[in-house]
Short mmCIF file of C-alpha atoms in Angstrom, two decimals:
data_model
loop_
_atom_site.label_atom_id
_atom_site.label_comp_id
_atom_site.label_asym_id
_atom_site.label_seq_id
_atom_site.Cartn_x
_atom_site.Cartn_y
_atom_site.Cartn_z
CA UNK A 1 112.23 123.33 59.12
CA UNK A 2 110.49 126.39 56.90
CA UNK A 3 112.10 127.25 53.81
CA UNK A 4 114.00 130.73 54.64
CA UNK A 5 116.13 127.93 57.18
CA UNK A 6 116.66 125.59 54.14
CA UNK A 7 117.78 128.72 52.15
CA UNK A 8 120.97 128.69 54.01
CA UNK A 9 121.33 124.64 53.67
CA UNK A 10 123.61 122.26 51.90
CA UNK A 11 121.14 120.62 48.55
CA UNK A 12 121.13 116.83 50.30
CA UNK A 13 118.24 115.81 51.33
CA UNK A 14 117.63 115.90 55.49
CA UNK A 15 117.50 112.79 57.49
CA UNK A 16 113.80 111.63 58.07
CA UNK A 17 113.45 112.51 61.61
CA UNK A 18 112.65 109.28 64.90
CA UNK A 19 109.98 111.76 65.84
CA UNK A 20 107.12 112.07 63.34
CA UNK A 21 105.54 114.87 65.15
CA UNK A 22 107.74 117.19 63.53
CA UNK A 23 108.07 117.43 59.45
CA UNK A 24 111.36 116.80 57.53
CA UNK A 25 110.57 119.78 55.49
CA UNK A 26 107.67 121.94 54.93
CA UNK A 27 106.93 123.56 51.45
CA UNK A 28 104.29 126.52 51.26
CA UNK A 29 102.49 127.51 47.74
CA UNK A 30 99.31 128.33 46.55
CA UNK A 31 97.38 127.08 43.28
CA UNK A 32 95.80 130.03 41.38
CA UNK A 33 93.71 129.20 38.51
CA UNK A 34 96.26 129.01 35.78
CA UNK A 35 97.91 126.45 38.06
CA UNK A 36 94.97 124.34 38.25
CA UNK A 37 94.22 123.88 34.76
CA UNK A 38 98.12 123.17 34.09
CA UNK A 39 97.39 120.38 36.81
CA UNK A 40 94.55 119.53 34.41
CA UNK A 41 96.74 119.19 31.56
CA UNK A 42 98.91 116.95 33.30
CA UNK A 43 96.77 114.10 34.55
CA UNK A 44 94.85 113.90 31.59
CA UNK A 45 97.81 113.53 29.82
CA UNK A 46 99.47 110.64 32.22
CA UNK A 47 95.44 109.22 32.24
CA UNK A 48 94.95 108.98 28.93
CA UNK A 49 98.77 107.54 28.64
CA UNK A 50 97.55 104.97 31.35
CA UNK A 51 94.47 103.65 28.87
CA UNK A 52 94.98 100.43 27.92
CA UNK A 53 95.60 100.41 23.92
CA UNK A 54 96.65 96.86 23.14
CA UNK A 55 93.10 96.40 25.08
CA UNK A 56 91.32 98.39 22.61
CA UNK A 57 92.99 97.67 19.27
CA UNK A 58 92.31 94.48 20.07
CA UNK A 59 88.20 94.86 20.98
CA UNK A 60 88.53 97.07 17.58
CA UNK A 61 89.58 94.36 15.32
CA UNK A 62 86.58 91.90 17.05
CA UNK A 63 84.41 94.86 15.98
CA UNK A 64 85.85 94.42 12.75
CA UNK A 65 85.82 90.81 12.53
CA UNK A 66 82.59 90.69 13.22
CA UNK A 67 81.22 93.46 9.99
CA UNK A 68 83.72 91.35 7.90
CA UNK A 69 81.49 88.00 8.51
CA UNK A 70 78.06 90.19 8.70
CA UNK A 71 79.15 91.63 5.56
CA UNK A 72 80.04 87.92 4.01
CA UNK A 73 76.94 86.70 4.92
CA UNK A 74 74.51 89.28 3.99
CA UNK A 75 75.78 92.77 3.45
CA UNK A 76 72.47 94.26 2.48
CA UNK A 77 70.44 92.55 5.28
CA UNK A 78 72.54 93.56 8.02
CA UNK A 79 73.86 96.83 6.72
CA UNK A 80 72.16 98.86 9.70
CA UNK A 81 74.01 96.87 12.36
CA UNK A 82 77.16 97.01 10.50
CA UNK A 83 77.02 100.75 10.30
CA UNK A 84 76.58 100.82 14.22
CA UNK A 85 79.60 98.40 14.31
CA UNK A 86 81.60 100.74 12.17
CA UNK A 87 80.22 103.48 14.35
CA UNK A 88 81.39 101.34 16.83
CA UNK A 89 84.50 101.07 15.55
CA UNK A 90 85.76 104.89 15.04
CA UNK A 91 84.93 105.78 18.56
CA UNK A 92 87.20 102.79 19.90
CA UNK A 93 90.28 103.96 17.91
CA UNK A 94 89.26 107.69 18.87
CA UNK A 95 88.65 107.00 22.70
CA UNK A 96 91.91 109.26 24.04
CA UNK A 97 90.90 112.50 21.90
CA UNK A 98 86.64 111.80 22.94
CA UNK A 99 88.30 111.64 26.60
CA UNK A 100 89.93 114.12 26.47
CA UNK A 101 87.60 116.52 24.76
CA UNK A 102 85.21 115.26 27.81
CA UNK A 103 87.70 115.74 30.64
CA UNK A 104 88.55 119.29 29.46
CA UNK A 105 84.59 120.45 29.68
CA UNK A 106 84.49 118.53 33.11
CA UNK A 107 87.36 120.65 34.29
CA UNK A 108 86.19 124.21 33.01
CA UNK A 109 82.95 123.97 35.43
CA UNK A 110 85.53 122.45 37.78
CA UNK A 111 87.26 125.98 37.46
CA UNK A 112 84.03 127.73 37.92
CA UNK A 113 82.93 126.02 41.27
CA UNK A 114 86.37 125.90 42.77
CA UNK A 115 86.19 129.83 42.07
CA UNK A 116 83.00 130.19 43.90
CA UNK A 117 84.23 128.04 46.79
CA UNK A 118 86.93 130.82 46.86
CA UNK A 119 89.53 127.64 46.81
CA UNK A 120 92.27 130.12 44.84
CA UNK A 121 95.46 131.84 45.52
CA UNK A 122 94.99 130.78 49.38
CA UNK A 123 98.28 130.02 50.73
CA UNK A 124 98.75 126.52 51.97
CA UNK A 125 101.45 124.31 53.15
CA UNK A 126 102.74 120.66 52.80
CA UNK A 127 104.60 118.98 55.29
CA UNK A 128 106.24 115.91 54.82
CA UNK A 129 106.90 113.45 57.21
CA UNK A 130 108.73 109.67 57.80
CA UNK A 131 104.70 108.10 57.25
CA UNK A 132 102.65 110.96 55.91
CA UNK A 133 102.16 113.86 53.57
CA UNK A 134 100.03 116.72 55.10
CA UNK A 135 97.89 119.73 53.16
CA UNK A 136 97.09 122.23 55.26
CA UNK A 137 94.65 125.78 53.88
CA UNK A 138 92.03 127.14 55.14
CA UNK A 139 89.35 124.99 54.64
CA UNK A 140 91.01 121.78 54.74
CA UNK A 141 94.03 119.87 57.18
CA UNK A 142 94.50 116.49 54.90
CA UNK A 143 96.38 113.90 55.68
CA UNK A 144 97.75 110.94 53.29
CA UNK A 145 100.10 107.78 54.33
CA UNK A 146 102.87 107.64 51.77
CA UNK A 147 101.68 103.92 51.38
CA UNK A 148 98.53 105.15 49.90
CA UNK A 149 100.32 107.18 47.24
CA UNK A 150 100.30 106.10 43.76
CA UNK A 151 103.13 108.46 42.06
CA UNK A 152 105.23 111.06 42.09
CA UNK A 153 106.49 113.34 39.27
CA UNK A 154 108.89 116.17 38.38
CA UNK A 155 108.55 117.96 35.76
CA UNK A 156 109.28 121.23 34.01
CA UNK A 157 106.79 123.47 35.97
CA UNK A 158 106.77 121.85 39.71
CA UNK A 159 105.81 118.19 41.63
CA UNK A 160 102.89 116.26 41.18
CA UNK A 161 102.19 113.72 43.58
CA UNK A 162 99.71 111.21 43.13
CA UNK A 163 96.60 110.00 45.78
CA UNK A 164 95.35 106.33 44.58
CA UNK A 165 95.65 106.77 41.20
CA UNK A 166 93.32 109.83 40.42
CA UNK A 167 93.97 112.40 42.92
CA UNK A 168 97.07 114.66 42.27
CA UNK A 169 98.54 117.86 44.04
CA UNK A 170 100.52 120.15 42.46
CA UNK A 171 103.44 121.96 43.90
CA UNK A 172 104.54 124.96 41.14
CA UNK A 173 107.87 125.28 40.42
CA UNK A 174 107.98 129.06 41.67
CA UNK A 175 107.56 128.07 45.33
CA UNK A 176 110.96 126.02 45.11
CA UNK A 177 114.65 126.98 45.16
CA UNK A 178 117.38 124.78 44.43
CA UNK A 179 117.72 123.72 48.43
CA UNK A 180 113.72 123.07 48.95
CA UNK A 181 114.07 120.94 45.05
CA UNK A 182 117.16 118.69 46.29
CA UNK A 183 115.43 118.10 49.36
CA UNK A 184 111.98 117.23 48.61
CA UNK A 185 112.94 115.32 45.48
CA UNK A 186 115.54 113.19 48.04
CA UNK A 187 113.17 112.66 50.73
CA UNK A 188 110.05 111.50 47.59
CA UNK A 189 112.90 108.93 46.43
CA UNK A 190 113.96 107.28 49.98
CA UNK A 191 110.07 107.13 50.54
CA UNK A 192 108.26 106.21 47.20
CA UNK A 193 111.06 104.63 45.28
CA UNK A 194 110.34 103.59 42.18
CA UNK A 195 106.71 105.28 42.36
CA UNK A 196 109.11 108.40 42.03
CA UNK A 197 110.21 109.52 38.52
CA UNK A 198 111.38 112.65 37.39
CA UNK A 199 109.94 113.24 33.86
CA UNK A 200 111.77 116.92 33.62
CA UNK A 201 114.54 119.07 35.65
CA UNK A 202 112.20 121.57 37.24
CA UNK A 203 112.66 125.27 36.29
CA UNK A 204 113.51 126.96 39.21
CA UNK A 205 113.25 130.76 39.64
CA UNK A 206 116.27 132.39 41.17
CA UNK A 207 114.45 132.99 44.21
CA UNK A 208 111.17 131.21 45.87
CA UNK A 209 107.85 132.67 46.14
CA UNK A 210 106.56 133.81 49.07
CA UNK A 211 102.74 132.73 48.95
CA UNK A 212 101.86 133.75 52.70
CA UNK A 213 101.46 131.83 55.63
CA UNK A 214 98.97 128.87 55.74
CA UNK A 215 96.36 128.76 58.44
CA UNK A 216 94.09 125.80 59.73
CA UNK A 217 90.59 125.73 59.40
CA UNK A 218 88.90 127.92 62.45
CA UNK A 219 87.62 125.74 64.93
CA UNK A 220 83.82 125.63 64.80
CA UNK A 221 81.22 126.96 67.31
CA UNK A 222 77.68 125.59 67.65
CA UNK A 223 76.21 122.24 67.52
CA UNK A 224 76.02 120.47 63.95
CA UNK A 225 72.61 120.20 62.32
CA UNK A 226 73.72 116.30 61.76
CA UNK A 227 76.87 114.34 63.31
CA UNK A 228 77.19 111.03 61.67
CA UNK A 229 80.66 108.96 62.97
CA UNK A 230 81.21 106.07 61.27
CA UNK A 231 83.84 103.78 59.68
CA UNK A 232 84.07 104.57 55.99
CA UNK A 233 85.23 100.89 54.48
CA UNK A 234 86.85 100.67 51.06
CA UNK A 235 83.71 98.10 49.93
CA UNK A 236 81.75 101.08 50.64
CA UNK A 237 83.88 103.53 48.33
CA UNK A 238 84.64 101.32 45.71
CA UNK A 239 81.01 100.59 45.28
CA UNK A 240 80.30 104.06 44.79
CA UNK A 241 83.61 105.60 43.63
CA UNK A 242 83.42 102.36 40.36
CA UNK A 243 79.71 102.45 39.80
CA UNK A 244 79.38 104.81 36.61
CA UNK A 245 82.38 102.50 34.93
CA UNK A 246 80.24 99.51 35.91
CA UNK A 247 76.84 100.85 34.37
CA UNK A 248 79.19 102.21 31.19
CA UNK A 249 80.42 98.19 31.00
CA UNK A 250 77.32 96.64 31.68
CA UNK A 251 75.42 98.63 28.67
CA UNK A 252 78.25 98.23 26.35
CA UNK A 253 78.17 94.52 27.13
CA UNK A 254 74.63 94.30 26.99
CA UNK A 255 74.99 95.82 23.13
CA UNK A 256 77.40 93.53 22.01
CA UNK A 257 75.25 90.42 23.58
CA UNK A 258 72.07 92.26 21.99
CA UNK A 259 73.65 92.30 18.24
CA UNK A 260 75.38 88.90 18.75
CA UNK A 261 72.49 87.23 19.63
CA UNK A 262 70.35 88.55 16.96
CA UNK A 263 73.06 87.02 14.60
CA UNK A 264 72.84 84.07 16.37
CA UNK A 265 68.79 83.81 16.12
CA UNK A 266 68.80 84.81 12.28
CA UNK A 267 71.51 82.16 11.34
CA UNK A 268 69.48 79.71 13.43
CA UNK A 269 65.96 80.07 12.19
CA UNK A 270 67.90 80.53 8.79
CA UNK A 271 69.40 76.71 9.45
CA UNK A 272 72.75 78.05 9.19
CA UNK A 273 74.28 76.27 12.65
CA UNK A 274 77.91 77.14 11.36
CA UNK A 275 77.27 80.80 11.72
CA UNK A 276 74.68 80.92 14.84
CA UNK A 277 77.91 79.03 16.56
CA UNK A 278 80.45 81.81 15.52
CA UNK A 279 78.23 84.49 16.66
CA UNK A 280 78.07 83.18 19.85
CA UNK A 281 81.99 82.47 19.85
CA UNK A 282 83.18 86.26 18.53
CA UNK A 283 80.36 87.59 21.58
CA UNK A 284 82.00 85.85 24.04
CA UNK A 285 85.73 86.95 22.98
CA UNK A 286 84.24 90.56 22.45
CA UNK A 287 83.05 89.98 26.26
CA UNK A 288 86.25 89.02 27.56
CA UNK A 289 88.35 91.35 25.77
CA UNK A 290 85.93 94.42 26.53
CA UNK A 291 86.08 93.73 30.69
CA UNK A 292 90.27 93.00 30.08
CA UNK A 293 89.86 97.01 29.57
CA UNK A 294 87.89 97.64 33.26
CA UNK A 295 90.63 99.21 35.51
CA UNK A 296 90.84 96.12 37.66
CA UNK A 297 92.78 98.12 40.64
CA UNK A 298 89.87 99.84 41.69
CA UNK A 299 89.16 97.57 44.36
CA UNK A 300 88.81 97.85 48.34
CA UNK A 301 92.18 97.02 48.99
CA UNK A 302 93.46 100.35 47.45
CA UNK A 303 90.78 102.54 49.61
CA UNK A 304 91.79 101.41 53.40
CA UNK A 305 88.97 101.85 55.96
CA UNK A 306 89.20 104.84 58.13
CA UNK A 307 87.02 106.32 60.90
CA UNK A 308 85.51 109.53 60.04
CA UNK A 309 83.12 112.22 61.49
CA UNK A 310 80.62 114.17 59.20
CA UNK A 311 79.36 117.33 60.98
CA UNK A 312 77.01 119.17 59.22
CA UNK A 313 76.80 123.12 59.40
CA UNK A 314 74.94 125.50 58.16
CA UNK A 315 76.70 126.27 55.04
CA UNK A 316 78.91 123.61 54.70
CA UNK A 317 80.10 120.15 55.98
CA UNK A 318 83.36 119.27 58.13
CA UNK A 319 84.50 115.79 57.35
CA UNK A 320 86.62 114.89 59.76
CA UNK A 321 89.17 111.79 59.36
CA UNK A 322 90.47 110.07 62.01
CA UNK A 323 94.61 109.03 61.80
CA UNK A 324 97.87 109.33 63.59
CA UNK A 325 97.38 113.43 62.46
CA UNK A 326 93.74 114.37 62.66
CA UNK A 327 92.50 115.56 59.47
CA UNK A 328 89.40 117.98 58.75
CA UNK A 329 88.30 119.19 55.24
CA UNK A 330 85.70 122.04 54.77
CA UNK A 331 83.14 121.61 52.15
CA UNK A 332 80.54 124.43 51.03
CA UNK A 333 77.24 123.05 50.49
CA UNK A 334 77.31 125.31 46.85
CA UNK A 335 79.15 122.44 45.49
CA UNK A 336 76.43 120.34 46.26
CA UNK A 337 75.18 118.54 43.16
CA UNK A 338 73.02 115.35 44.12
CA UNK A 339 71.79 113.22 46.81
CA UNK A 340 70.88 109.50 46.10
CA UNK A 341 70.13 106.28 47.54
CA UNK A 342 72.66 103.35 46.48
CA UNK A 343 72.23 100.30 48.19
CA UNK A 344 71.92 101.10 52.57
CA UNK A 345 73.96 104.33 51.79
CA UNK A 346 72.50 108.11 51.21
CA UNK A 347 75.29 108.86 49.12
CA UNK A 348 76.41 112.98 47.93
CA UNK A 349 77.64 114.00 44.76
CA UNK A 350 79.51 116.83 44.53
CA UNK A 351 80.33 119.12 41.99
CA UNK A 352 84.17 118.67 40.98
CA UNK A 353 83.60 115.03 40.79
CA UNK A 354 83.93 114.00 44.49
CA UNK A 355 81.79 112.82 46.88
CA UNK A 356 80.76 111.68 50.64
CA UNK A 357 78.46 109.08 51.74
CA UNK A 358 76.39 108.13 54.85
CA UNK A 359 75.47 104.50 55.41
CA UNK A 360 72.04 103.30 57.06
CA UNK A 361 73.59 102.18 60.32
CA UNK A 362 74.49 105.65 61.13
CA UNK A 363 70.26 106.61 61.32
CA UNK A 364 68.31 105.98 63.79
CA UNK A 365 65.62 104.48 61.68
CA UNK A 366 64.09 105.77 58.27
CA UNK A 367 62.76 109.20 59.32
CA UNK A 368 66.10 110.14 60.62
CA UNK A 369 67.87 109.26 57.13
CA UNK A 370 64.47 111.34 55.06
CA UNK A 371 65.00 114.22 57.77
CA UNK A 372 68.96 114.35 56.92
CA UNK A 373 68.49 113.91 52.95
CA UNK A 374 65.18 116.29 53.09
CA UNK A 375 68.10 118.63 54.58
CA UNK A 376 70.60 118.44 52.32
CA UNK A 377 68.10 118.78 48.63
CA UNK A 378 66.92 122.18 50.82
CA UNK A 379 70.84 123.13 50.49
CA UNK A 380 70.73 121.54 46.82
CA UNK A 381 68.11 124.28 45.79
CA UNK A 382 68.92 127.58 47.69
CA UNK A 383 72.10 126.89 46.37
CA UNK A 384 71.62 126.24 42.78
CA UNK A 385 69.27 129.74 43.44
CA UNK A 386 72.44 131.55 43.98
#
């Protein structure tokens, strides 16, 4: 059912239909760059509303605790380590404005390569069904299980619905009239429930916009220079997908234990047991408190293992993803960033923060896997030429 059909419709939602071949209702838009950085706006805002305060106000006042007894003890001896705690100190209790101030710089390159990739005022279409939401553009045919989504918000200016937590599409509010709003709102409440929440009444024009009919991606011609099938686990994603927060929590961790224990030695070789035992005491709470912060639902469970197919072109990649709707997903190679080695997988970074991987069991043997990432870092510079 398109929208000019739903035009002429009663506002309750439509019945989820037996057969899941065909949609409940389809919704076409298209994201220009104004729309993007509103889609910005929002999930920093609901990501930064998601950061754990209590968390941090309470690591703060260790911080704190600890300058107090430094400063008991021996203000003048360890006023450099105090400063760093103070330091310390200011950036916990200014965390949300540093990351947000961080985010914002991330997204205006994320602008500039999506503009390059020509990923703009395309028209594309979602479909939803009983099981699934599909996006369907040019370059990409994505599917997503409604089990796998996170949230789901109206507000003001359109629908946001969330993919595990990070990954949000935005609907404007210009591509809806008051029959398509009833009806996708309805159909997100039977299906998500609670995850469902409607922060705003949208603003609805008097009349939809027409964005232009969505196409597939073209079906390719040729062999691939590389076809790598393999099952993509959620191990293998979380290790990648959490290793940065890891590294950021290991370091910080490894600070705290580094001035701690210096505290520790000093009051020791000083003979003052008392204090060598509290230093060890306020590390270990600092510890604790510091990983109660680490998201703890990035884990495998929320990235389900799927069977997928990387083909790779000339100028770009098809990933393909293997479900009960087969979904493909066109990426240039100018968004290329970085190729490493983590672990048994060649892993690629790409440059608005996503990325694919290829593990070792999908090479031959080890001239295979230096042939494929000798391959891509030739992509990586006649790209960055460009």
């Amino acid at each position: 059912m398109d929208n000019e059909t739903l035009q002429n419709q009663p506002t309750a939602a439509p019945d989820l239909p037996e057969n899941d071949e065909k949609p409940a209702i389809k919704i076409k838009y298209k994201i220009t760059e104004q729309d993007f950085m509103t889609q910005m706006d929002f999930m920093i805002k609901k990501t930064v509303s998601g950061m754990k305060l209590k968390s941090r106000f309470m690591l703060c006042a260790s911080v704190l605790l600890i300058v107090l007894l430094l400063a008991m003890i021996d203000w003048r001896g360890y006023l450099p380590i105090i400063i760093i705690l103070l330091f310390l100190a200011v950036l916990l209790l200014g965390l949300n404005q540093i990351f947000v101030f961080i985010l914002r710089m991330a997204n205006a390159k994320n602008v500039k390569e999506r503009r390059k990739a020509g990923e703009f005022d395309s028209p594309i279409e979602a479909s939803f069904y009983p099981d699934r939401m599909t996006v369907t553009g040019a370059a990409t045919h994505t599917v997503f299980q409604w089990n796998e989504m996170t949230g789901a918000y109206e507000v003001a200016d359109g629908l946001y619905i969330v993919h595990q937590q990070y990954r949000y599409f935005y609907i404007p509010a210009r591509f809806f009239d008051k029959n398509t709003s009833a009806a996708v709102m309805d159909i997100l409440q039977q299906i998500l429930g609670k995850k469902f929440s409607r922060d705003a009444q949208m603003n609805l024009p008097e009349a939809a916009e027409n964005p232009g009919e969505a196409v597939k991606p073209a079906a390719e011609e040729g062999e691939p220079a590389f076809r790598y099938d393999f099952a993509m686990t959620g191990k293998d994603m979380t290790a990648v997908s959490g290793r940065s927060s890891r590294i950021m929590l290991a370091a910080v961790g490894a600070v705290i234990a580094a001035i701690c224990g210096s505290w520790a030695y000093g009051s020791m070789k000083n003979g003052n047991t008392y204090y060598a035992v509290l230093a060890v005491l306020v590390c270990v709470i600092m510890i604790v408190v510091f990983v109660s912060t680490y998201n703890k639902k990035m884990n495998a469970a929320n990235f389900p293992t799927k069977n997928i197919s990387l083909r790779w072109y000339g100028d770009h990649v098809t990933v393909v993803t293997y479900q009960e709707d087969e979904a493909t997903n066109l990426v240039p190679y100018s968004k290329l960033k970085k190729i490493k080695r983590q672990g048994n997988l060649t892993v690629m970074l790409f440059k608005d923060n996503t990325f694919l991987y290829v593990p070792q069991s999908s090479f031959s043997d080890d001239a295979e896997r230096a042939k494929f990432e000798e391959f891509l870092k030739e992509k990586i510079i006649k790209y960055f030429k460009q």
